[in-house]
mmCIF file of C-alpha atoms in Angstrom:
data_model
loop_
_atom_site.group_PDB
_atom_site.id
_atom_site.type_symbol
_atom_site.label_atom_id
_atom_site.label_comp_id
_atom_site.label_asym_id
_atom_site.label_seq_id
_atom_site.Cartn_x
_atom_site.Cartn_y
_atom_site.Cartn_z
ATOM 1 C CA UNK A 1 44.161 20.270 -21.504
ATOM 2 C CA UNK A 2 44.320 20.066 -25.249
ATOM 3 C CA UNK A 3 41.566 19.230 -27.696
ATOM 4 C CA UNK A 4 39.122 20.793 -30.126
ATOM 5 C CA UNK A 5 38.419 24.428 -29.351
ATOM 6 C CA UNK A 6 35.114 25.119 -27.609
ATOM 7 C CA UNK A 7 32.389 27.377 -28.949
ATOM 8 C CA UNK A 8 33.289 31.019 -29.252
ATOM 9 C CA UNK A 9 31.989 33.331 -26.566
ATOM 10 C CA UNK A 10 29.032 35.413 -27.697
ATOM 11 C CA UNK A 11 29.925 38.910 -28.840
ATOM 12 C CA UNK A 12 28.207 41.887 -27.287
ATOM 13 C CA UNK A 13 28.176 43.475 -30.712
ATOM 14 C CA UNK A 14 26.249 40.557 -32.296
ATOM 15 C CA UNK A 15 23.778 39.219 -29.681
ATOM 16 C CA UNK A 16 21.639 37.386 -32.234
ATOM 17 C CA UNK A 17 22.749 34.567 -34.546
ATOM 18 C CA UNK A 18 22.868 35.169 -38.247
ATOM 19 C CA UNK A 19 19.697 33.962 -40.001
ATOM 20 C CA UNK A 20 20.002 30.629 -41.750
ATOM 21 C CA UNK A 21 20.287 30.608 -45.501
ATOM 22 C CA UNK A 22 16.884 30.304 -47.138
ATOM 23 C CA UNK A 23 15.891 26.853 -48.303
ATOM 24 C CA UNK A 24 13.157 24.231 -48.092
ATOM 25 C CA UNK A 25 11.975 23.161 -44.650
ATOM 26 C CA UNK A 26 13.291 19.737 -43.604
ATOM 27 C CA UNK A 27 10.915 16.831 -44.085
ATOM 28 C CA UNK A 28 10.535 14.486 -41.137
ATOM 29 C CA UNK A 29 8.931 11.144 -41.928
ATOM 30 C CA UNK A 30 6.516 10.084 -39.233
ATOM 31 C CA UNK A 31 6.841 6.563 -37.841
ATOM 32 C CA UNK A 32 4.213 4.182 -39.252
ATOM 33 C CA UNK A 33 2.540 3.504 -35.894
ATOM 34 C CA UNK A 34 1.611 7.111 -35.102
ATOM 35 C CA UNK A 35 -1.493 9.177 -35.776
ATOM 36 C CA UNK A 36 -4.325 7.506 -37.649
ATOM 37 C CA UNK A 37 -2.226 4.395 -38.251
ATOM 38 C CA UNK A 38 -1.760 3.877 -34.522
ATOM 39 C CA UNK A 39 -5.492 4.239 -33.847
ATOM 40 C CA UNK A 40 -6.291 1.695 -36.554
ATOM 41 C CA UNK A 41 -3.688 -0.713 -35.225
ATOM 42 C CA UNK A 42 -5.087 -0.434 -31.716
ATOM 43 C CA UNK A 43 -8.547 -1.539 -32.870
ATOM 44 C CA UNK A 44 -7.304 -4.143 -35.330
ATOM 45 C CA UNK A 45 -4.988 -5.759 -32.760
ATOM 46 C CA UNK A 46 -7.797 -5.902 -30.212
ATOM 47 C CA UNK A 47 -10.141 -7.561 -32.706
ATOM 48 C CA UNK A 48 -7.460 -10.020 -33.825
ATOM 49 C CA UNK A 49 -6.775 -10.901 -30.193
ATOM 50 C CA UNK A 50 -10.408 -11.769 -29.568
ATOM 51 C CA UNK A 51 -11.118 -8.735 -27.391
ATOM 52 C CA UNK A 52 -14.409 -6.882 -27.560
ATOM 53 C CA UNK A 53 -14.227 -3.204 -28.456
ATOM 54 C CA UNK A 54 -17.202 -1.002 -27.618
ATOM 55 C CA UNK A 55 -18.261 2.236 -29.277
ATOM 56 C CA UNK A 56 -21.302 4.388 -29.887
ATOM 57 C CA UNK A 57 -22.785 6.355 -32.784
ATOM 58 C CA UNK A 58 -22.192 10.122 -32.823
ATOM 59 C CA UNK A 59 -25.074 12.032 -34.410
ATOM 60 C CA UNK A 60 -24.920 15.403 -32.635
ATOM 61 C CA UNK A 61 -22.847 18.256 -34.109
ATOM 62 C CA UNK A 62 -20.586 18.945 -31.127
ATOM 63 C CA UNK A 63 -17.119 17.723 -30.204
ATOM 64 C CA UNK A 64 -18.386 17.447 -26.621
ATOM 65 C CA UNK A 65 -19.969 14.113 -27.600
ATOM 66 C CA UNK A 66 -16.581 12.831 -28.757
ATOM 67 C CA UNK A 67 -14.927 14.042 -25.560
ATOM 68 C CA UNK A 68 -17.636 12.506 -23.392
ATOM 69 C CA UNK A 69 -17.294 9.142 -25.162
ATOM 70 C CA UNK A 70 -13.525 9.211 -24.693
ATOM 71 C CA UNK A 71 -13.834 10.260 -21.053
ATOM 72 C CA UNK A 72 -16.367 7.499 -20.396
ATOM 73 C CA UNK A 73 -13.945 4.893 -21.723
ATOM 74 C CA UNK A 74 -15.432 3.939 -25.089
ATOM 75 C CA UNK A 75 -12.926 2.303 -27.431
ATOM 76 C CA UNK A 76 -14.176 4.148 -30.528
ATOM 77 C CA UNK A 77 -17.000 6.225 -31.964
ATOM 78 C CA UNK A 78 -18.834 5.979 -35.278
ATOM 79 C CA UNK A 79 -19.642 9.367 -36.806
ATOM 80 C CA UNK A 80 -22.956 8.777 -38.549
ATOM 81 C CA UNK A 81 -23.451 10.165 -42.056
ATOM 82 C CA UNK A 82 -26.415 7.891 -42.734
ATOM 83 C CA UNK A 83 -28.948 8.415 -39.948
ATOM 84 C CA UNK A 84 -28.226 11.932 -38.707
ATOM 85 C CA UNK A 85 -28.487 15.558 -39.794
ATOM 86 C CA UNK A 86 -24.722 16.089 -39.624
ATOM 87 C CA UNK A 87 -23.371 18.237 -42.466
ATOM 88 C CA UNK A 88 -20.229 16.830 -44.010
ATOM 89 C CA UNK A 89 -18.023 19.671 -42.744
ATOM 90 C CA UNK A 90 -19.218 19.074 -39.183
ATOM 91 C CA UNK A 91 -18.630 15.338 -39.490
ATOM 92 C CA UNK A 92 -15.080 15.965 -40.699
ATOM 93 C CA UNK A 93 -14.523 18.236 -37.707
ATOM 94 C CA UNK A 94 -15.715 15.504 -35.344
ATOM 95 C CA UNK A 95 -13.343 13.014 -36.978
ATOM 96 C CA UNK A 96 -10.408 15.410 -36.750
ATOM 97 C CA UNK A 97 -11.149 16.140 -33.096
ATOM 98 C CA UNK A 98 -11.404 12.449 -32.242
ATOM 99 C CA UNK A 99 -8.101 11.697 -33.977
ATOM 100 C CA UNK A 100 -6.373 14.620 -32.254
ATOM 101 C CA UNK A 101 -7.515 13.386 -28.840
ATOM 102 C CA UNK A 102 -6.535 9.756 -29.507
ATOM 103 C CA UNK A 103 -9.986 8.233 -29.933
ATOM 104 C CA UNK A 104 -10.504 6.117 -33.069
ATOM 105 C CA UNK A 105 -13.436 7.425 -35.129
ATOM 106 C CA UNK A 106 -15.008 5.455 -37.937
ATOM 107 C CA UNK A 107 -17.541 7.016 -40.292
ATOM 108 C CA UNK A 108 -20.764 5.312 -41.344
ATOM 109 C CA UNK A 109 -21.536 5.973 -45.004
ATOM 110 C CA UNK A 110 -24.729 4.962 -46.850
ATOM 111 C CA UNK A 111 -22.910 4.075 -50.083
ATOM 112 C CA UNK A 112 -19.458 3.904 -51.644
ATOM 113 C CA UNK A 113 -18.694 7.510 -52.580
ATOM 114 C CA UNK A 114 -14.918 7.580 -53.301
ATOM 115 C CA UNK A 115 -14.604 11.364 -52.969
ATOM 116 C CA UNK A 116 -16.401 11.454 -49.623
ATOM 117 C CA UNK A 117 -14.459 8.434 -48.388
ATOM 118 C CA UNK A 118 -11.179 10.115 -49.303
ATOM 119 C CA UNK A 119 -12.131 13.248 -47.400
ATOM 120 C CA UNK A 120 -13.112 11.454 -44.193
ATOM 121 C CA UNK A 121 -9.934 9.375 -44.283
ATOM 122 C CA UNK A 122 -7.810 12.470 -44.873
ATOM 123 C CA UNK A 123 -9.474 13.993 -41.802
ATOM 124 C CA UNK A 124 -8.079 11.077 -39.779
ATOM 125 C CA UNK A 125 -10.873 8.487 -39.736
ATOM 126 C CA UNK A 126 -9.785 5.108 -38.445
ATOM 127 C CA UNK A 127 -12.129 3.340 -40.830
ATOM 128 C CA UNK A 128 -15.415 3.140 -42.674
ATOM 129 C CA UNK A 129 -18.716 1.454 -41.894
ATOM 130 C CA UNK A 130 -20.755 0.788 -45.036
ATOM 131 C CA UNK A 131 -24.496 0.369 -44.785
ATOM 132 C CA UNK A 132 -26.508 -2.443 -46.403
ATOM 133 C CA UNK A 133 -23.742 -4.579 -47.869
ATOM 134 C CA UNK A 134 -25.179 -7.351 -50.047
ATOM 135 C CA UNK A 135 -22.595 -8.165 -52.759
ATOM 136 C CA UNK A 136 -18.881 -8.914 -53.044
ATOM 137 C CA UNK A 137 -18.590 -6.161 -55.668
ATOM 138 C CA UNK A 138 -19.723 -3.580 -53.091
ATOM 139 C CA UNK A 139 -17.133 -4.738 -50.581
ATOM 140 C CA UNK A 140 -14.464 -4.604 -53.288
ATOM 141 C CA UNK A 141 -15.525 -1.056 -54.207
ATOM 142 C CA UNK A 142 -15.233 -0.025 -50.556
ATOM 143 C CA UNK A 143 -11.701 -1.425 -50.335
ATOM 144 C CA UNK A 144 -10.744 0.243 -53.629
ATOM 145 C CA UNK A 145 -11.943 3.628 -52.358
ATOM 146 C CA UNK A 146 -10.157 3.268 -49.007
ATOM 147 C CA UNK A 147 -6.706 2.107 -50.145
ATOM 148 C CA UNK A 148 -3.959 3.504 -52.330
ATOM 149 C CA UNK A 149 -2.462 1.747 -55.343
ATOM 150 C CA UNK A 150 -1.500 -0.997 -55.822
ATOM 151 C CA UNK A 151 -4.067 -2.151 -53.228
ATOM 152 C CA UNK A 152 -6.825 0.232 -54.314
ATOM 153 C CA UNK A 153 -7.667 3.353 -56.287
ATOM 154 C CA UNK A 154 -7.747 6.061 -53.647
ATOM 155 C CA UNK A 155 -6.384 9.420 -54.834
ATOM 156 C CA UNK A 156 -3.213 10.572 -53.042
ATOM 157 C CA UNK A 157 -2.584 13.905 -51.354
ATOM 158 C CA UNK A 158 -0.407 14.937 -48.420
ATOM 159 C CA UNK A 159 -2.258 18.200 -47.696
ATOM 160 C CA UNK A 160 -4.277 16.908 -44.771
ATOM 161 C CA UNK A 161 -3.902 16.153 -41.049
ATOM 162 C CA UNK A 162 -3.291 12.420 -41.493
ATOM 163 C CA UNK A 163 -0.120 13.241 -43.471
ATOM 164 C CA UNK A 164 0.996 16.126 -41.285
ATOM 165 C CA UNK A 165 -0.150 18.675 -43.871
ATOM 166 C CA UNK A 166 2.739 17.743 -46.153
ATOM 167 C CA UNK A 167 5.374 17.294 -43.435
ATOM 168 C CA UNK A 168 5.378 13.534 -43.982
ATOM 169 C CA UNK A 169 7.458 11.994 -46.737
ATOM 170 C CA UNK A 170 5.291 10.453 -49.472
ATOM 171 C CA UNK A 171 7.001 7.064 -49.332
ATOM 172 C CA UNK A 172 6.700 6.953 -45.525
ATOM 173 C CA UNK A 173 3.044 7.948 -45.673
ATOM 174 C CA UNK A 174 2.185 5.280 -48.249
ATOM 175 C CA UNK A 175 4.100 2.677 -46.239
ATOM 176 C CA UNK A 176 2.161 3.610 -43.106
ATOM 177 C CA UNK A 177 -1.151 3.385 -44.956
ATOM 178 C CA UNK A 178 -0.245 0.002 -46.422
ATOM 179 C CA UNK A 179 0.847 -1.307 -43.018
ATOM 180 C CA UNK A 180 -2.263 -0.068 -41.189
ATOM 181 C CA UNK A 181 -5.016 0.595 -43.738
ATOM 182 C CA UNK A 182 -8.446 1.910 -42.734
ATOM 183 C CA UNK A 183 -10.686 -0.580 -40.983
ATOM 184 C CA UNK A 184 -13.523 -1.786 -43.186
ATOM 185 C CA UNK A 185 -16.862 -2.623 -41.578
ATOM 186 C CA UNK A 186 -19.761 -3.924 -43.635
ATOM 187 C CA UNK A 187 -23.326 -3.890 -42.333
ATOM 188 C CA UNK A 188 -25.190 -7.099 -43.145
ATOM 189 C CA UNK A 189 -28.822 -6.178 -42.574
ATOM 190 C CA UNK A 190 -30.999 -7.974 -45.127
ATOM 191 C CA UNK A 191 -32.831 -11.279 -44.964
ATOM 192 C CA UNK A 192 -30.713 -12.556 -47.859
ATOM 193 C CA UNK A 193 -27.597 -11.318 -49.651
ATOM 194 C CA UNK A 194 -26.741 -11.507 -53.341
ATOM 195 C CA UNK A 195 -23.501 -13.354 -52.538
ATOM 196 C CA UNK A 196 -22.867 -15.848 -49.705
ATOM 197 C CA UNK A 197 -22.013 -14.037 -46.480
ATOM 198 C CA UNK A 198 -18.675 -15.880 -46.153
ATOM 199 C CA UNK A 199 -17.581 -14.472 -49.524
ATOM 200 C CA UNK A 200 -19.156 -11.091 -48.913
ATOM 201 C CA UNK A 201 -17.187 -10.356 -45.738
ATOM 202 C CA UNK A 202 -13.906 -11.991 -46.715
ATOM 203 C CA UNK A 203 -12.000 -8.722 -47.212
ATOM 204 C CA UNK A 204 -13.515 -6.865 -44.255
ATOM 205 C CA UNK A 205 -12.318 -6.347 -40.712
ATOM 206 C CA UNK A 206 -15.833 -6.582 -39.258
ATOM 207 C CA UNK A 207 -19.124 -8.106 -40.374
ATOM 208 C CA UNK A 208 -21.650 -5.902 -38.585
ATOM 209 C CA UNK A 209 -25.193 -7.190 -38.105
ATOM 210 C CA UNK A 210 -27.700 -4.351 -38.528
ATOM 211 C CA UNK A 211 -30.428 -5.854 -36.401
ATOM 212 C CA UNK A 212 -33.011 -3.071 -36.796
ATOM 213 C CA UNK A 213 -33.030 -3.034 -40.604
ATOM 214 C CA UNK A 214 -32.745 -6.803 -40.580
ATOM 215 C CA UNK A 215 -35.872 -7.131 -38.454
ATOM 216 C CA UNK A 216 -37.796 -4.743 -40.695
ATOM 217 C CA UNK A 217 -36.593 -6.518 -43.838
ATOM 218 C CA UNK A 218 -37.777 -9.829 -42.390
ATOM 219 C CA UNK A 219 -41.232 -8.401 -41.702
ATOM 220 C CA UNK A 220 -40.694 -7.940 -37.946
ATOM 221 C CA UNK A 221 -40.497 -11.662 -37.191
ATOM 222 C CA UNK A 222 -40.555 -13.215 -33.765
ATOM 223 C CA UNK A 223 -37.350 -13.075 -31.718
ATOM 224 C CA UNK A 224 -36.493 -16.683 -32.535
ATOM 225 C CA UNK A 225 -36.437 -16.151 -36.310
ATOM 226 C CA UNK A 226 -34.481 -12.907 -36.017
ATOM 227 C CA UNK A 227 -31.938 -14.447 -33.691
ATOM 228 C CA UNK A 228 -31.486 -17.376 -36.073
ATOM 229 C CA UNK A 229 -30.590 -14.994 -38.929
ATOM 230 C CA UNK A 230 -28.209 -13.023 -36.679
ATOM 231 C CA UNK A 231 -26.474 -16.211 -35.574
ATOM 232 C CA UNK A 232 -26.205 -17.319 -39.208
ATOM 233 C CA UNK A 233 -24.385 -14.093 -40.114
ATOM 234 C CA UNK A 234 -22.143 -14.290 -37.045
ATOM 235 C CA UNK A 235 -21.219 -17.891 -37.834
ATOM 236 C CA UNK A 236 -20.410 -16.984 -41.453
ATOM 237 C CA UNK A 237 -18.162 -14.136 -40.290
ATOM 238 C CA UNK A 238 -16.278 -16.390 -37.886
ATOM 239 C CA UNK A 239 -15.922 -19.030 -40.613
ATOM 240 C CA UNK A 240 -14.351 -16.374 -42.867
ATOM 241 C CA UNK A 241 -11.957 -15.263 -40.109
ATOM 242 C CA UNK A 242 -13.701 -11.903 -39.750
ATOM 243 C CA UNK A 243 -14.708 -10.296 -36.451
ATOM 244 C CA UNK A 244 -18.493 -10.247 -35.958
ATOM 245 C CA UNK A 245 -20.116 -7.047 -34.765
ATOM 246 C CA UNK A 246 -23.469 -5.481 -34.139
ATOM 247 C CA UNK A 247 -25.599 -2.879 -32.404
ATOM 248 C CA UNK A 248 -27.614 -3.018 -29.200
ATOM 249 C CA UNK A 249 -29.686 -0.301 -27.587
ATOM 250 C CA UNK A 250 -28.061 -0.493 -24.161
ATOM 251 C CA UNK A 251 -25.205 -2.161 -22.343
ATOM 252 C CA UNK A 252 -26.911 -5.358 -21.235
ATOM 253 C CA UNK A 253 -25.193 -8.730 -21.519
ATOM 254 C CA UNK A 254 -28.494 -10.601 -21.421
ATOM 255 C CA UNK A 255 -29.822 -8.456 -24.261
ATOM 256 C CA UNK A 256 -26.628 -9.055 -26.214
ATOM 257 C CA UNK A 257 -26.773 -12.822 -25.810
ATOM 258 C CA UNK A 258 -30.512 -12.955 -26.418
ATOM 259 C CA UNK A 259 -30.131 -11.099 -29.722
ATOM 260 C CA UNK A 260 -27.607 -13.642 -31.023
ATOM 261 C CA UNK A 261 -24.664 -11.232 -30.740
ATOM 262 C CA UNK A 262 -22.920 -12.883 -27.822
ATOM 263 C CA UNK A 263 -19.817 -13.486 -29.967
ATOM 264 C CA UNK A 264 -19.664 -9.880 -31.223
ATOM 265 C CA UNK A 265 -16.197 -8.372 -30.899
ATOM 266 C CA UNK A 266 -17.095 -4.962 -32.387
ATOM 267 C CA UNK A 267 -20.079 -3.634 -30.491
ATOM 268 C CA UNK A 268 -21.879 -0.320 -30.974
ATOM 269 C CA UNK A 269 -24.111 0.627 -28.051
ATOM 270 C CA UNK A 270 -26.832 3.174 -28.759
ATOM 271 C CA UNK A 271 -25.906 6.681 -29.871
ATOM 272 C CA UNK A 272 -25.252 10.029 -28.262
ATOM 273 C CA UNK A 273 -28.840 11.076 -29.017
ATOM 274 C CA UNK A 274 -30.304 7.868 -27.632
ATOM 275 C CA UNK A 275 -28.141 7.806 -24.510
ATOM 276 C CA UNK A 276 -28.887 11.462 -23.795
ATOM 277 C CA UNK A 277 -32.608 10.869 -24.277
ATOM 278 C CA UNK A 278 -32.562 7.872 -21.940
ATOM 279 C CA UNK A 279 -30.725 9.822 -19.256
ATOM 280 C CA UNK A 280 -33.129 12.752 -19.526
ATOM 281 C CA UNK A 281 -36.214 10.534 -19.321
ATOM 282 C CA UNK A 282 -34.826 8.629 -16.348
ATOM 283 C CA UNK A 283 -33.909 11.850 -14.571
ATOM 284 C CA UNK A 284 -37.346 13.454 -14.902
ATOM 285 C CA UNK A 285 -39.099 10.173 -14.081
ATOM 286 C CA UNK A 286 -37.153 9.799 -10.838
ATOM 287 C CA UNK A 287 -37.697 13.449 -9.952
ATOM 288 C CA UNK A 288 -41.455 13.194 -10.422
ATOM 289 C CA UNK A 289 -41.553 10.038 -8.324
ATOM 290 C CA UNK A 290 -40.184 12.001 -5.360
ATOM 291 C CA UNK A 291 -42.748 14.798 -5.590
#
């Protein structure tokens, strides 16, 4: 049989191949729907399809909480940099662990701090949850800090996990970020806002009703007045084409409906601290009942 000669037989005198000529390592662009982009798309597609996604706040400084949430079947977690004692480095580690295990992690921030926002996104955060949103300018500042030019003002680097520590081509990375940008969640938790809620939430993915701060800001009103304000915010979000969201203390459909959050599509249930505390109290209560 004729044809191209096959590979030469290995020589016993040269058992190892010659080393390749030195040169730069090849760059392999990552497909847009992988890594952080894929986690964002998963949540965004679910919200756009009318599904309800359920998460919990992470306040404890251990990746076990992230693993437990993922194992339990939560759709996402929110690493809390507002109401917790988490140091920033620990929070970034929680975000990186969540991203590495395929669980979307958002980060709750008390204000728009562009440097902090850049760091949590570079760690692999699926999005940001901004506390106490009252004005369109604040929502615009959040979007500016979360997105690269020409859509925002976020500073660019490839030396982080979300870009494969430089293994991802710059153009491919920017295209992926533009295709699946970080989710933006704004907490509406005041009796009134400086701008109409419909305008305030227009550029967000989720309008999140912060019921606890809202109740306090309204002077701890009766349930009817609080529910009316919650329903007003939810209706404004739906009118603007934005997914409504909110927080409840426990997984209880009657509680959800009674609080005015029956239409919520982004739902945060309790926190790791709260759920652990509830389980511990229930356990000791039941034990003492048997004694």
